[in-house]
Amino acid sequence: MTTAHADPAQLRTPPRPPSGLRIDSPGPHDGPALWQLAREAKTLDVNSVYSYLLWCRDFAGTSAVVRDRTGQAVGFVTGYVRPDAPSTLLIWQIAVAESVRGLGVAGALLDALSLRVATQHDIDCLETTITPGNVASERLFASYAERHGAQVEREVLFPAEQFPGYGHEPEVLHRVAPLSL
């Protein structure tokens, strides 16, 4: 397990979505757009449209979508509070349309979601899995840890062998804790 430390004295201002974008909770009508964003990301395991429809219905409270001026979804983050670890918010997927990448949208989504969830659950930890080589995601979660005065611990959660016949890389758990929200 590897640990990275954040210096609370260097906490940055939480990112906000750029002008013209707004973050809110998804609804089932957002399912197809989230599926499309996941497909276009090319780094995510894309699930069925049906799974995104259900996710937007059943886990809207622990997920967020960012919309452009027309109301079109241009990014999302899906997550849930772990039943066996109720102080942990697990981030399942996060994707941002190419048209708004590099503008801080992913960081704004993570901050908005974790702050919203923290008002309903006593969370002090955020978890996600990242495949080796996904540098953008590693930077996103390291930056999140810095902003929230947390450490990042990493360990392989699911080795490649658990993905039979798929050629899938291992999924490395990134545990960001303790959070200062």
Coordinates of N, CA, C and O in Angstrom, one line a residue:
M1 N 0.8 -1.2 0.0 CA 0.0 0.0 0.0 C 0.9 1.2 0.0 O 1.8 1.3 0.7
T2 N 0.6 2.2 -0.8 CA 1.3 3.4 -0.9 C 0.5 4.6 -0.3 O -0.7 4.6 -0.6
T3 N 1.1 5.5 0.4 CA 0.4 6.6 1.0 C 1.0 7.9 0.5 O 2.2 8.0 0.6
A4 N 0.2 8.8 0.1 CA 0.6 10.2 -0.2 C 0.0 11.1 0.8 O -1.1 11.0 1.1
H5 N 0.8 12.1 1.3 CA 0.3 13.0 2.3 C 0.0 14.3 1.7 O 0.7 14.8 0.9
A6 N -1.1 14.9 2.2 CA -1.5 16.3 1.8 C -1.1 17.2 3.0 O -1.3 16.9 4.1
D7 N -0.7 18.4 2.6 CA -0.4 19.4 3.6 C -1.6 20.4 3.7 O -1.9 21.1 2.8
P8 N -2.3 20.3 4.9 CA -3.5 21.1 5.0 C -3.2 22.6 4.8 O -4.1 23.4 4.4
A9 N -2.0 23.1 5.1 CA -1.7 24.5 4.9 C -1.7 24.9 3.4 O -1.8 26.1 3.1
Q10 N -1.7 23.9 2.5 CA -1.7 24.2 1.1 C -3.0 23.9 0.4 O -3.1 23.7 -0.8
L11 N -4.1 23.8 1.2 CA -5.4 23.5 0.6 C -5.8 24.5 -0.4 O -5.6 25.7 -0.1
R12 N -6.3 24.1 -1.5 CA -6.8 25.0 -2.5 C -8.2 25.3 -2.4 O -9.0 24.5 -1.8
T13 N -8.7 26.3 -3.1 CA -10.1 26.6 -3.1 C -10.8 25.5 -4.0 O -10.3 25.2 -5.0
P14 N -11.9 25.0 -3.5 CA -12.6 24.0 -4.3 C -13.0 24.5 -5.6 O -13.4 25.6 -5.8
P15 N -12.8 23.7 -6.7 CA -13.2 24.1 -8.0 C -14.7 24.3 -8.2 O -15.4 23.6 -7.5
R16 N -15.1 25.2 -9.0 CA -16.5 25.4 -9.3 C -16.6 25.2 -10.8 O -15.7 25.4 -11.5
P17 N -17.8 24.8 -11.2 CA -18.0 24.6 -12.7 C -17.8 26.0 -13.4 O -18.2 27.0 -12.8
P18 N -17.3 26.0 -14.6 CA -17.1 27.2 -15.3 C -18.5 27.9 -15.6 O -19.5 27.2 -15.5
S19 N -18.5 29.1 -15.8 CA -19.7 29.9 -16.1 C -20.5 29.2 -17.2 O -19.9 28.7 -18.2
G20 N -21.8 29.1 -17.0 CA -22.7 28.5 -18.0 C -22.9 27.1 -17.7 O -23.8 26.5 -18.4
L21 N -22.2 26.5 -16.7 CA -22.4 25.1 -16.4 C -23.0 25.0 -15.0 O -22.7 25.8 -14.1
R22 N -23.9 24.0 -14.8 CA -24.5 23.9 -13.4 C -24.5 22.4 -13.1 O -24.6 21.5 -13.9
I23 N -24.3 22.2 -11.8 CA -24.3 20.8 -11.2 C -25.6 20.5 -10.5 O -26.0 21.4 -9.7
D24 N -26.2 19.4 -10.8 CA -27.4 19.0 -10.0 C -27.4 17.5 -10.0 O -26.5 16.8 -10.4
S25 N -28.5 16.9 -9.4 CA -28.7 15.5 -9.3 C -29.3 15.0 -10.7 O -30.1 15.6 -11.3
P26 N -28.9 13.7 -11.1 CA -29.4 13.2 -12.3 C -30.8 12.6 -12.1 O -31.2 12.3 -10.9
G27 N -31.5 12.4 -13.1 CA -32.8 11.7 -13.1 C -32.7 10.6 -14.2 O -31.8 10.6 -15.1
P28 N -33.7 9.7 -14.2 CA -33.7 8.6 -15.2 C -33.5 9.1 -16.7 O -32.9 8.5 -17.5
H29 N -34.1 10.3 -17.0 CA -34.0 10.9 -18.3 C -32.5 11.1 -18.7 O -32.2 11.3 -19.9
D30 N -31.6 11.2 -17.7 CA -30.2 11.4 -18.0 C -29.4 10.1 -18.3 O -28.3 10.2 -18.8
G31 N -30.0 9.0 -18.1 CA -29.3 7.7 -18.3 C -28.7 7.6 -19.7 O -27.5 7.2 -19.7
P32 N -29.4 7.8 -20.8 CA -28.8 7.7 -22.1 C -27.6 8.6 -22.3 O -26.6 8.2 -22.9
A33 N -27.7 9.8 -21.8 CA -26.6 10.8 -21.9 C -25.3 10.3 -21.1 O -24.2 10.5 -21.6
L34 N -25.6 9.8 -19.9 CA -24.4 9.3 -19.1 C -23.8 8.1 -19.8 O -22.6 8.0 -19.8
W35 N -24.6 7.2 -20.4 CA -24.1 6.1 -21.1 C -23.2 6.6 -22.3 O -22.1 6.1 -22.5
Q36 N -23.7 7.6 -23.0 CA -22.9 8.1 -24.1 C -21.6 8.8 -23.6 O -20.5 8.6 -24.3
L37 N -21.6 9.5 -22.6 CA -20.4 10.1 -22.0 C -19.4 9.1 -21.6 O -18.2 9.2 -21.8
A38 N -19.9 8.0 -21.0 CA -19.0 6.9 -20.6 C -18.4 6.3 -21.8 O -17.2 6.0 -21.8
R39 N -19.2 6.1 -22.8 CA -18.6 5.5 -24.1 C -17.5 6.4 -24.7 O -16.5 5.9 -25.1
E40 N -17.8 7.7 -24.7 CA -16.9 8.6 -25.3 C -15.6 8.8 -24.5 O -14.6 9.2 -25.1
A41 N -15.7 8.5 -23.2 CA -14.5 8.7 -22.4 C -13.4 7.7 -22.8 O -12.2 8.0 -22.6
K42 N -13.7 6.6 -23.3 CA -12.8 5.6 -23.7 C -11.9 5.0 -22.6 O -10.9 4.3 -22.9
T43 N -12.1 5.4 -21.4 CA -11.3 4.8 -20.3 C -12.2 4.1 -19.3 O -11.6 3.5 -18.4
L44 N -13.5 4.2 -19.4 CA -14.4 3.5 -18.5 C -14.9 2.2 -19.0 O -15.1 2.0 -20.2
D45 N -15.3 1.3 -18.1 CA -16.0 0.1 -18.5 C -17.5 0.6 -18.7 O -18.1 1.1 -17.8
V46 N -17.9 0.5 -19.9 CA -19.3 1.0 -20.3 C -20.3 -0.1 -20.0 O -20.2 -1.2 -20.4
N47 N -21.3 0.3 -19.2 CA -22.4 -0.6 -18.9 C -23.5 -0.4 -19.8 O -23.5 0.4 -20.7
S48 N -24.6 -1.2 -19.6 CA -25.7 -1.1 -20.5 C -26.5 0.3 -20.2 O -26.3 0.8 -19.1
V49 N -27.2 0.7 -21.2 CA -28.0 1.9 -21.0 C -29.0 1.7 -19.8 O -29.2 2.6 -19.0
Y50 N -29.5 0.5 -19.7 CA -30.4 0.2 -18.7 C -29.8 0.4 -17.3 O -30.4 0.9 -16.4
S51 N -28.5 0.0 -17.1 CA -27.8 0.2 -15.8 C -27.7 1.7 -15.5 O -27.9 2.1 -14.4
Y52 N -27.5 2.6 -16.5 CA -27.4 4.0 -16.3 C -28.8 4.6 -15.9 O -28.9 5.5 -15.1
L53 N -29.8 4.1 -16.6 CA -31.2 4.5 -16.2 C -31.5 4.2 -14.8 O -32.0 5.0 -14.0
L54 N -31.2 2.9 -14.4 CA -31.4 2.5 -13.0 C -30.6 3.4 -12.0 O -31.0 3.8 -11.0
W55 N -29.3 3.6 -12.4 CA -28.4 4.3 -11.5 C -29.0 5.7 -11.3 O -29.0 6.2 -10.1
C56 N -29.4 6.4 -12.3 CA -30.0 7.7 -12.2 C -31.3 7.8 -11.4 O -31.6 8.8 -10.9
R57 N -32.0 6.7 -11.4 CA -33.2 6.6 -10.6 C -32.9 6.3 -9.1 O -33.3 6.9 -8.2
D58 N -32.0 5.2 -8.9 CA -31.8 4.7 -7.6 C -30.7 5.3 -6.8 O -30.7 5.2 -5.5
F59 N -29.7 5.9 -7.5 CA -28.6 6.5 -6.8 C -28.4 7.9 -7.1 O -27.3 8.5 -7.1
A60 N -29.5 8.6 -7.5 CA -29.4 10.1 -7.8 C -28.8 10.9 -6.6 O -28.1 11.9 -6.8
G61 N -29.1 10.5 -5.4 CA -28.7 11.2 -4.2 C -27.2 11.1 -4.0 O -26.7 12.0 -3.3
T62 N -26.6 10.1 -4.6 CA -25.1 10.0 -4.4 C -24.4 10.1 -5.8 O -23.3 9.6 -6.0
S63 N -25.0 10.8 -6.7 CA -24.5 11.0 -8.0 C -24.7 12.5 -8.4 O -25.6 13.1 -7.8
A64 N -24.0 13.0 -9.4 CA -24.2 14.3 -9.9 C -24.0 14.4 -11.4 O -23.2 13.6 -11.9
V65 N -24.6 15.4 -12.0 CA -24.5 15.6 -13.4 C -24.2 17.1 -13.6 O -24.7 17.9 -12.8
V66 N -23.4 17.4 -14.6 CA -23.1 18.8 -14.9 C -23.8 19.1 -16.2 O -23.6 18.3 -17.2
R67 N -24.5 20.2 -16.3 CA -25.2 20.5 -17.5 C -24.7 21.8 -18.1 O -24.3 22.7 -17.4
D68 N -24.8 21.9 -19.5 CA -24.5 23.2 -20.1 C -25.7 24.1 -20.1 O -26.7 23.8 -19.5
R69 N -25.6 25.2 -20.8 CA -26.7 26.2 -20.8 C -28.0 25.7 -21.3 O -29.1 26.2 -21.0
T70 N -27.9 24.7 -22.2 CA -29.2 24.1 -22.8 C -29.8 23.0 -21.9 O -30.8 22.5 -22.3
G71 N -29.1 22.6 -20.8 CA -29.6 21.5 -20.0 C -29.0 20.2 -20.4 O -29.3 19.2 -19.7
Q72 N -28.2 20.1 -21.4 CA -27.5 18.9 -21.9 C -26.5 18.4 -20.9 O -25.6 19.3 -20.4
A73 N -26.4 17.2 -20.5 CA -25.4 16.6 -19.6 C -24.1 16.6 -20.3 O -23.9 16.1 -21.4
V74 N -23.1 17.3 -19.7 CA -21.7 17.3 -20.3 C -20.7 16.6 -19.4 O -19.5 16.7 -19.6
G75 N -21.2 16.1 -18.3 CA -20.3 15.4 -17.3 C -21.1 14.7 -16.2 O -22.3 15.1 -16.0
F76 N -20.6 13.7 -15.6 CA -21.3 13.1 -14.5 C -20.3 12.4 -13.5 O -19.1 12.1 -13.9
V77 N -20.7 12.2 -12.3 CA -20.0 11.4 -11.4 C -21.1 10.5 -10.7 O -22.2 11.0 -10.3
T78 N -20.8 9.2 -10.6 CA -21.8 8.3 -10.0 C -21.1 7.7 -8.8 O -19.9 7.4 -8.8
G79 N -21.8 7.5 -7.7 CA -21.2 7.0 -6.5 C -22.3 6.4 -5.6 O -23.5 6.5 -5.9
Y80 N -21.9 5.9 -4.5 CA -22.8 5.4 -3.5 C -22.1 5.3 -2.1 O -20.8 5.3 -2.1
V81 N -22.9 5.4 -1.1 CA -22.3 5.2 0.3 C -22.2 3.7 0.5 O -23.2 3.0 0.3
R82 N -21.0 3.2 0.9 CA -20.8 1.8 1.0 C -21.7 1.3 2.2 O -21.5 1.8 3.3
P83 N -22.5 0.3 2.0 CA -23.3 -0.3 3.0 C -22.5 -0.8 4.2 O -23.0 -0.7 5.4
D84 N -21.4 -1.4 4.0 CA -20.6 -2.0 5.1 C -19.6 -1.0 5.6 O -18.9 -1.3 6.6
A85 N -19.6 0.2 5.1 CA -18.7 1.3 5.6 C -19.4 2.6 5.3 O -19.1 3.4 4.4
P86 N -20.4 2.9 6.2 CA -21.3 4.1 5.9 C -20.6 5.4 6.0 O -21.3 6.4 5.6
S87 N -19.4 5.5 6.4 CA -18.7 6.8 6.3 C -17.8 6.9 5.0 O -17.0 7.9 4.9
T88 N -18.0 6.0 4.1 CA -17.3 6.0 2.9 C -18.2 6.2 1.6 O -19.1 5.5 1.4
L89 N -17.8 7.2 0.8 CA -18.5 7.5 -0.4 C -17.6 6.8 -1.5 O -16.4 7.2 -1.7
L90 N -18.1 5.8 -2.2 CA -17.4 5.2 -3.3 C -17.8 5.9 -4.6 O -19.0 6.0 -4.9
I91 N -16.8 6.3 -5.3 CA -17.0 6.9 -6.7 C -16.9 5.8 -7.7 O -15.8 5.2 -7.8
W92 N -18.0 5.5 -8.4 CA -18.0 4.4 -9.4 C -17.5 4.9 -10.7 O -16.6 4.3 -11.3
Q93 N -18.0 6.0 -11.3 CA -17.5 6.5 -12.5 C -17.6 8.0 -12.5 O -18.4 8.6 -11.9
I94 N -16.7 8.6 -13.3 CA -16.7 10.0 -13.6 C -16.3 10.2 -15.0 O -15.3 9.6 -15.5
A95 N -17.0 11.1 -15.7 CA -16.7 11.3 -17.1 C -17.1 12.8 -17.4 O -18.1 13.3 -16.9
V96 N -16.3 13.4 -18.3 CA -16.6 14.8 -18.7 C -16.4 14.8 -20.3 O -15.5 14.2 -20.8
A97 N -17.4 15.5 -20.9 CA -17.3 15.6 -22.4 C -16.0 16.3 -22.8 O -15.5 17.2 -22.1
E98 N -15.5 15.9 -23.9 CA -14.3 16.5 -24.4 C -14.4 18.0 -24.5 O -13.4 18.7 -24.3
S99 N -15.6 18.5 -24.9 CA -15.7 20.0 -25.1 C -15.5 20.8 -23.8 O -15.3 22.0 -23.9
V100 N -15.6 20.1 -22.6 CA -15.3 20.9 -21.4 C -14.2 20.3 -20.5 O -14.0 20.7 -19.4
R101 N -13.4 19.4 -21.1 CA -12.2 18.9 -20.4 C -11.2 20.0 -20.2 O -11.0 20.9 -21.0
G102 N -10.5 19.9 -19.1 CA -9.4 20.9 -18.8 C -9.9 22.2 -18.2 O -9.1 23.1 -18.0
L103 N -11.2 22.2 -17.9 CA -11.8 23.4 -17.3 C -12.1 23.2 -15.8 O -12.7 24.1 -15.2
G104 N -11.7 22.1 -15.2 CA -11.9 21.9 -13.8 C -13.3 21.3 -13.5 O -13.7 21.2 -12.3
V105 N -14.0 20.8 -14.5 CA -15.3 20.3 -14.3 C -15.3 19.0 -13.4 O -16.2 18.8 -12.5
A106 N -14.4 18.1 -13.7 CA -14.3 16.8 -12.9 C -14.1 17.1 -11.4 O -14.8 16.6 -10.5
G107 N -13.2 18.0 -11.1 CA -12.9 18.4 -9.7 C -14.2 19.1 -9.1 O -14.5 18.8 -7.9
A108 N -14.8 19.9 -9.8 CA -16.0 20.6 -9.3 C -17.1 19.5 -9.0 O -17.9 19.6 -8.0
L109 N -17.3 18.5 -9.9 CA -18.2 17.5 -9.7 C -17.9 16.7 -8.4 O -18.8 16.5 -7.6
L110 N -16.7 16.3 -8.2 CA -16.3 15.6 -7.0 C -16.6 16.4 -5.8 O -17.1 15.8 -4.8
D111 N -16.2 17.6 -5.8 CA -16.4 18.5 -4.6 C -17.9 18.7 -4.3 O -18.3 18.5 -3.2
A112 N -18.6 19.0 -5.3 CA -20.1 19.2 -5.1 C -20.8 18.0 -4.6 O -21.6 18.0 -3.7
L113 N -20.4 16.8 -5.2 CA -21.1 15.6 -4.8 C -20.7 15.2 -3.3 O -21.5 14.9 -2.5
S114 N -19.4 15.3 -3.0 CA -19.0 14.9 -1.7 C -19.5 15.8 -0.6 O -20.0 15.4 0.5
L115 N -19.6 17.1 -0.9 CA -20.2 18.1 0.0 C -21.7 17.8 0.2 O -22.2 17.9 1.3
R116 N -22.4 17.5 -0.9 CA -23.8 17.2 -0.8 C -24.1 16.0 0.0 O -24.9 15.9 0.9
V117 N -23.3 14.9 -0.3 CA -23.5 13.6 0.4 C -23.1 13.8 1.9 O -23.8 13.2 2.8
A118 N -22.1 14.6 2.2 CA -21.7 14.9 3.6 C -22.8 15.5 4.4 O -22.8 15.4 5.7
T119 N -23.7 16.2 3.8 CA -24.8 16.8 4.6 C -25.9 15.8 5.0 O -26.6 16.0 5.9
Q120 N -25.8 14.6 4.4 CA -26.8 13.5 4.8 C -26.1 12.3 5.4 O -26.8 11.5 6.1
H121 N -24.9 12.2 5.2 CA -24.1 11.0 5.8 C -22.8 11.6 6.4 O -22.2 12.5 5.9
D122 N -22.4 10.9 7.4 CA -21.2 11.3 8.1 C -20.0 10.7 7.4 O -19.3 9.8 7.9
I123 N -19.7 11.2 6.2 CA -18.6 10.6 5.4 C -17.2 11.3 5.8 O -17.2 12.5 6.0
D124 N -16.2 10.4 5.9 CA -14.9 11.0 6.1 C -13.9 10.3 5.2 O -12.7 10.4 5.4
C125 N -14.4 9.5 4.2 CA -13.5 8.8 3.3 C -14.2 8.8 1.9 O -15.4 8.6 1.8
L126 N -13.4 8.9 0.9 CA -13.8 8.7 -0.5 C -12.9 7.6 -1.1 O -11.7 7.6 -0.9
E127 N -13.6 6.7 -1.8 CA -12.8 5.6 -2.5 C -13.2 5.6 -3.9 O -14.3 6.0 -4.3
T128 N -12.3 5.1 -4.7 CA -12.5 4.9 -6.2 C -11.5 3.9 -6.6 O -10.5 3.6 -5.9
T129 N -11.7 3.3 -7.8 CA -10.7 2.4 -8.3 C -10.2 3.0 -9.7 O -11.0 3.6 -10.4
I130 N -8.9 2.9 -9.9 CA -8.3 3.4 -11.1 C -7.4 2.4 -11.7 O -6.6 1.8 -11.0
T131 N -7.5 2.2 -13.0 CA -6.5 1.3 -13.7 C -5.2 1.9 -13.8 O -5.1 3.1 -14.0
P132 N -4.1 1.1 -13.7 CA -2.8 1.7 -13.9 C -2.6 2.4 -15.2 O -3.2 2.0 -16.3
G133 N -2.0 3.5 -15.2 CA -1.8 4.3 -16.4 C -2.8 5.4 -16.7 O -2.6 6.2 -17.6
N134 N -3.9 5.4 -15.9 CA -4.9 6.4 -16.1 C -4.5 7.7 -15.3 O -5.0 7.9 -14.2
V135 N -3.5 8.4 -15.8 CA -2.9 9.5 -15.1 C -3.8 10.6 -14.8 O -3.8 11.2 -13.7
A136 N -4.8 10.9 -15.7 CA -5.7 12.0 -15.5 C -6.6 11.7 -14.2 O -6.8 12.6 -13.4
S137 N -7.0 10.4 -14.1 CA -7.8 10.1 -12.9 C -7.0 10.1 -11.6 O -7.4 10.6 -10.6
E138 N -5.7 9.6 -11.7 CA -4.8 9.7 -10.6 C -4.6 11.1 -10.1 O -4.7 11.4 -8.9
R139 N -4.4 12.0 -11.1 CA -4.2 13.5 -10.7 C -5.5 14.1 -10.1 O -5.4 14.9 -9.2
L140 N -6.6 13.7 -10.7 CA -7.9 14.2 -10.2 C -8.1 13.9 -8.7 O -8.4 14.8 -7.9
F141 N -7.9 12.6 -8.4 CA -8.1 12.2 -7.0 C -7.0 12.7 -6.0 O -7.3 13.0 -4.9
A142 N -5.8 12.8 -6.5 CA -4.7 13.4 -5.7 C -5.0 14.8 -5.4 O -4.8 15.3 -4.3
S143 N -5.5 15.6 -6.4 CA -5.8 17.0 -6.2 C -7.0 17.1 -5.2 O -7.0 18.0 -4.4
Y144 N -8.0 16.2 -5.4 CA -9.1 16.2 -4.4 C -8.6 16.0 -3.0 O -9.0 16.7 -2.1
A145 N -7.7 15.0 -2.8 CA -7.1 14.8 -1.5 C -6.4 16.0 -0.9 O -6.6 16.4 0.2
E146 N -5.6 16.7 -1.8 CA -5.0 17.9 -1.3 C -6.0 19.0 -0.9 O -5.8 19.6 0.2
R147 N -7.0 19.2 -1.6 CA -8.0 20.2 -1.3 C -8.7 19.9 0.0 O -9.2 20.8 0.7
H148 N -8.8 18.6 0.4 CA -9.5 18.2 1.6 C -8.6 17.7 2.7 O -9.1 17.0 3.6
G149 N -7.4 18.0 2.6 CA -6.4 17.7 3.7 C -6.3 16.2 4.0 O -6.1 15.8 5.2
A150 N -6.4 15.4 3.0 CA -6.4 13.9 3.2 C -5.2 13.3 2.6 O -4.5 13.9 1.8
Q151 N -5.0 12.0 3.0 CA -4.0 11.2 2.4 C -4.6 10.2 1.4 O -5.8 10.0 1.4
V152 N -3.8 9.7 0.5 CA -4.3 8.7 -0.5 C -3.5 7.5 -0.3 O -2.3 7.4 -0.3
E153 N -4.3 6.4 0.0 CA -3.7 5.1 0.1 C -4.1 4.3 -1.1 O -5.2 4.4 -1.5
R154 N -3.2 3.5 -1.6 CA -3.4 2.7 -2.8 C -3.1 1.3 -2.6 O -2.1 1.0 -2.0
E155 N -4.0 0.4 -3.1 CA -3.7 -1.0 -3.1 C -4.6 -1.7 -4.2 O -5.7 -1.2 -4.5
V156 N -4.1 -2.8 -4.7 CA -4.9 -3.5 -5.8 C -6.1 -4.1 -5.1 O -6.0 -4.8 -4.1
L157 N -7.3 -3.7 -5.6 CA -8.6 -4.2 -5.1 C -9.0 -5.5 -5.9 O -9.4 -6.5 -5.3
F158 N -8.9 -5.3 -7.2 CA -9.3 -6.5 -8.0 C -8.1 -6.7 -9.0 O -7.9 -5.9 -9.9
P159 N -7.4 -7.8 -8.8 CA -6.3 -8.1 -9.8 C -6.9 -8.5 -11.2 O -8.1 -8.9 -11.3
A160 N -6.0 -8.4 -12.2 CA -6.4 -8.6 -13.5 C -7.1 -10.0 -13.7 O -8.0 -10.2 -14.5
E161 N -6.6 -11.0 -12.9 CA -7.1 -12.3 -13.1 C -8.6 -12.5 -12.7 O -9.3 -13.4 -13.1
Q162 N -9.1 -11.5 -12.0 CA -10.6 -11.5 -11.7 C -11.5 -11.1 -12.8 O -12.7 -11.0 -12.7
F163 N -10.9 -10.7 -13.9 CA -11.6 -10.3 -15.1 C -11.3 -11.3 -16.2 O -10.6 -11.1 -17.1
P164 N -11.9 -12.5 -16.1 CA -11.6 -13.6 -17.0 C -11.9 -13.3 -18.5 O -12.9 -12.7 -18.8
G165 N -10.9 -13.6 -19.4 CA -11.1 -13.5 -20.8 C -11.3 -12.1 -21.3 O -11.8 -11.8 -22.4
Y166 N -11.1 -11.1 -20.5 CA -11.4 -9.7 -20.8 C -10.2 -8.9 -21.1 O -10.3 -7.9 -21.8
G167 N -9.0 -9.3 -20.6 CA -7.9 -8.5 -20.9 C -7.9 -7.2 -20.1 O -7.3 -6.2 -20.5
H168 N -8.6 -7.2 -19.0 CA -8.8 -6.0 -18.1 C -7.5 -5.8 -17.2 O -7.0 -6.8 -16.7
E169 N -7.1 -4.6 -17.0 CA -6.1 -4.3 -16.1 C -6.6 -4.4 -14.7 O -7.8 -4.4 -14.5
P170 N -5.7 -4.5 -13.7 CA -6.1 -4.5 -12.3 C -6.8 -3.2 -12.0 O -6.5 -2.2 -12.6
E171 N -7.7 -3.3 -11.0 CA -8.4 -2.0 -10.5 C -7.7 -1.7 -9.2 O -7.7 -2.5 -8.2
V172 N -7.1 -0.6 -9.1 CA -6.3 -0.1 -7.9 C -7.2 0.8 -7.1 O -7.7 1.8 -7.6
L173 N -7.5 0.4 -5.8 CA -8.3 1.2 -4.9 C -7.5 2.4 -4.5 O -6.3 2.3 -4.0
H174 N -8.1 3.6 -4.6 CA -7.5 4.8 -4.1 C -8.5 5.2 -2.9 O -9.6 5.5 -3.1
R175 N -7.9 5.2 -1.7 CA -8.7 5.5 -0.5 C -8.2 6.9 0.0 O -7.1 7.1 0.3
V176 N -9.1 7.9 -0.1 CA -8.8 9.3 0.3 C -9.4 9.5 1.6 O -10.7 9.6 1.8
A177 N -8.6 9.7 2.7 CA -9.1 9.9 4.0 C -8.0 10.5 4.9 O -6.8 10.3 4.6
P178 N -8.3 11.0 6.1 CA -9.6 11.5 6.4 C -10.0 12.8 5.7 O -9.1 13.6 5.6
L179 N -11.2 12.9 5.4 CA -11.6 14.1 4.6 C -12.0 15.2 5.6 O -12.6 15.0 6.6
S180 N -11.7 16.4 5.2 CA -12.1 17.7 5.9 C -13.1 18.3 4.9 O -12.7 19.0 4.0
L181 N -14.4 18.0 5.2 CA -15.5 18.6 4.3 C -16.2 19.7 5.0 O -16.3 19.7 6.2

